[in-house]
Short mmCIF file of C-alpha atoms in Angstrom, two decimals:
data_model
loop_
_atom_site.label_atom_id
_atom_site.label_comp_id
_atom_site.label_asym_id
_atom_site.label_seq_id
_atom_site.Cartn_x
_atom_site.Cartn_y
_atom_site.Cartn_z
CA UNK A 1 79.78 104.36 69.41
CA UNK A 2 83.87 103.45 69.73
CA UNK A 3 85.07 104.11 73.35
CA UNK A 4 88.34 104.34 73.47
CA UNK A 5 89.12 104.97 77.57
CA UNK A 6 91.88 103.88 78.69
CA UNK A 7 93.71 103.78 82.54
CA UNK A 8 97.44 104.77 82.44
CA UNK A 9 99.17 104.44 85.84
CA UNK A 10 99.44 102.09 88.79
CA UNK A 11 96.14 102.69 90.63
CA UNK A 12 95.28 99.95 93.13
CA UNK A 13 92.06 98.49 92.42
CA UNK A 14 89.03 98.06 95.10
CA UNK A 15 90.15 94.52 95.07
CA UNK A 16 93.15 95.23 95.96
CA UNK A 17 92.88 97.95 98.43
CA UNK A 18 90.41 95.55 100.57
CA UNK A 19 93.25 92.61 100.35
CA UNK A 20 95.99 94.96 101.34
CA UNK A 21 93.55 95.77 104.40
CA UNK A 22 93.31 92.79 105.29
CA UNK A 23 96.24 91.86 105.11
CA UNK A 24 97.41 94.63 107.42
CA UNK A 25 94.29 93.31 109.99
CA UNK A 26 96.14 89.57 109.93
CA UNK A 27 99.22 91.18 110.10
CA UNK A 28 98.51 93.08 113.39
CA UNK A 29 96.23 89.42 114.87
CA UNK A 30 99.49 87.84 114.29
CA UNK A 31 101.77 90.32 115.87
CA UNK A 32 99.24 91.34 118.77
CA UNK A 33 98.86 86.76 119.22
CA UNK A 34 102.32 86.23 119.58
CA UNK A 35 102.58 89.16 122.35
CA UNK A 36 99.51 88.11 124.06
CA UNK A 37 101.07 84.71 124.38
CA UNK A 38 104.64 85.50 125.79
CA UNK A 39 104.75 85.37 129.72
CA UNK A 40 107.33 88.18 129.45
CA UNK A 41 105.35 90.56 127.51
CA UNK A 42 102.68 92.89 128.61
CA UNK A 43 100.66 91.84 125.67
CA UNK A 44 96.84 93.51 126.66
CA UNK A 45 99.28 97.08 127.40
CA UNK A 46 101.23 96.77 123.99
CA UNK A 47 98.25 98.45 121.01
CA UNK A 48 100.05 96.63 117.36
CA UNK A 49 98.94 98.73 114.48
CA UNK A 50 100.32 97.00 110.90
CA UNK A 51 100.34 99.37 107.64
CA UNK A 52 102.21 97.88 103.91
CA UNK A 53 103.91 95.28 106.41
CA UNK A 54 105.43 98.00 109.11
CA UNK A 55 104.19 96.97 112.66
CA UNK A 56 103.71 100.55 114.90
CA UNK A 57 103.89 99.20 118.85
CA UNK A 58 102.69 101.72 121.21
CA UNK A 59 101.50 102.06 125.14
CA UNK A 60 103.10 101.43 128.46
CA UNK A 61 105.58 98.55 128.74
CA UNK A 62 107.38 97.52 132.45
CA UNK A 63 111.14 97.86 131.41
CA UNK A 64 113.81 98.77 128.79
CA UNK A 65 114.16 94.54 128.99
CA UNK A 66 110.27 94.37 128.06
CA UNK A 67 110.24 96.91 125.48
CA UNK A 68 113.12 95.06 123.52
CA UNK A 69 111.38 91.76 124.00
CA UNK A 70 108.02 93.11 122.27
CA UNK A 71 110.07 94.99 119.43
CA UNK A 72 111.84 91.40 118.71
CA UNK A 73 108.81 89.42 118.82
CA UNK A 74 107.31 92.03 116.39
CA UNK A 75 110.08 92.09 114.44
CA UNK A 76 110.60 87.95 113.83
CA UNK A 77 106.97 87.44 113.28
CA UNK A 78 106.44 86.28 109.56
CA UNK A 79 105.26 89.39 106.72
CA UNK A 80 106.89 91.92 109.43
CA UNK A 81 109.17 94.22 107.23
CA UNK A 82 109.64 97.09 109.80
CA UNK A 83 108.93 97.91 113.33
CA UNK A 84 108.25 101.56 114.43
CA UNK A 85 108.49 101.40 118.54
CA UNK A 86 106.48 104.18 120.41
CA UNK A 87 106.54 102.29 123.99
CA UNK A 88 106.87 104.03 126.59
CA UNK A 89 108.28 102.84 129.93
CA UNK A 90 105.48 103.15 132.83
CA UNK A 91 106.76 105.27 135.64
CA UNK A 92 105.30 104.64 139.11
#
């Protein structure tokens, strides 16, 4: 018997798939840390979702002044390539 298979094409192995998931899970610990720890960020409001190093921030925030605070500290926190902001401002 002569098997002669062969795989053509960039296919991410399992290997690889479960790295890059984890990778997006210490990505978002990392982000969602450095909110939680800033006394001018909202940080148990602000959901961090990470996906191929882009950092999505959504929920309620205080202020415009907040909002631009958590984007920055998303943005300058190490493996961060892009942030996507979908804060909103809460409105009492």
């Amino acid at each position: 018997m002569n098997n002669e298979l062969q795989v053509t094409g960039e296919q991410a192995s399992l290997g690889d798939k479960i790295a890059e998931g984890m990778s997006d899970a210490a990505l978002t610990a990392k982000v969602k840390s450095r909110l939680l720890a800033s006394e001018n960020t909202s940080g148990l409001k602000i959901d961090v979702d990470a996906n191929d190093d882009t950092v999505t921030l959504s929920g309620e925030v205080e202020s415009d002044t907040e909002r631009e605070l958590a984007v920055m500290i998303a943005a300058n926190t190490a493996g961060v390539e892009d942030v996507r902001d979908n804060l909103s401002i809460e409105r009492y």
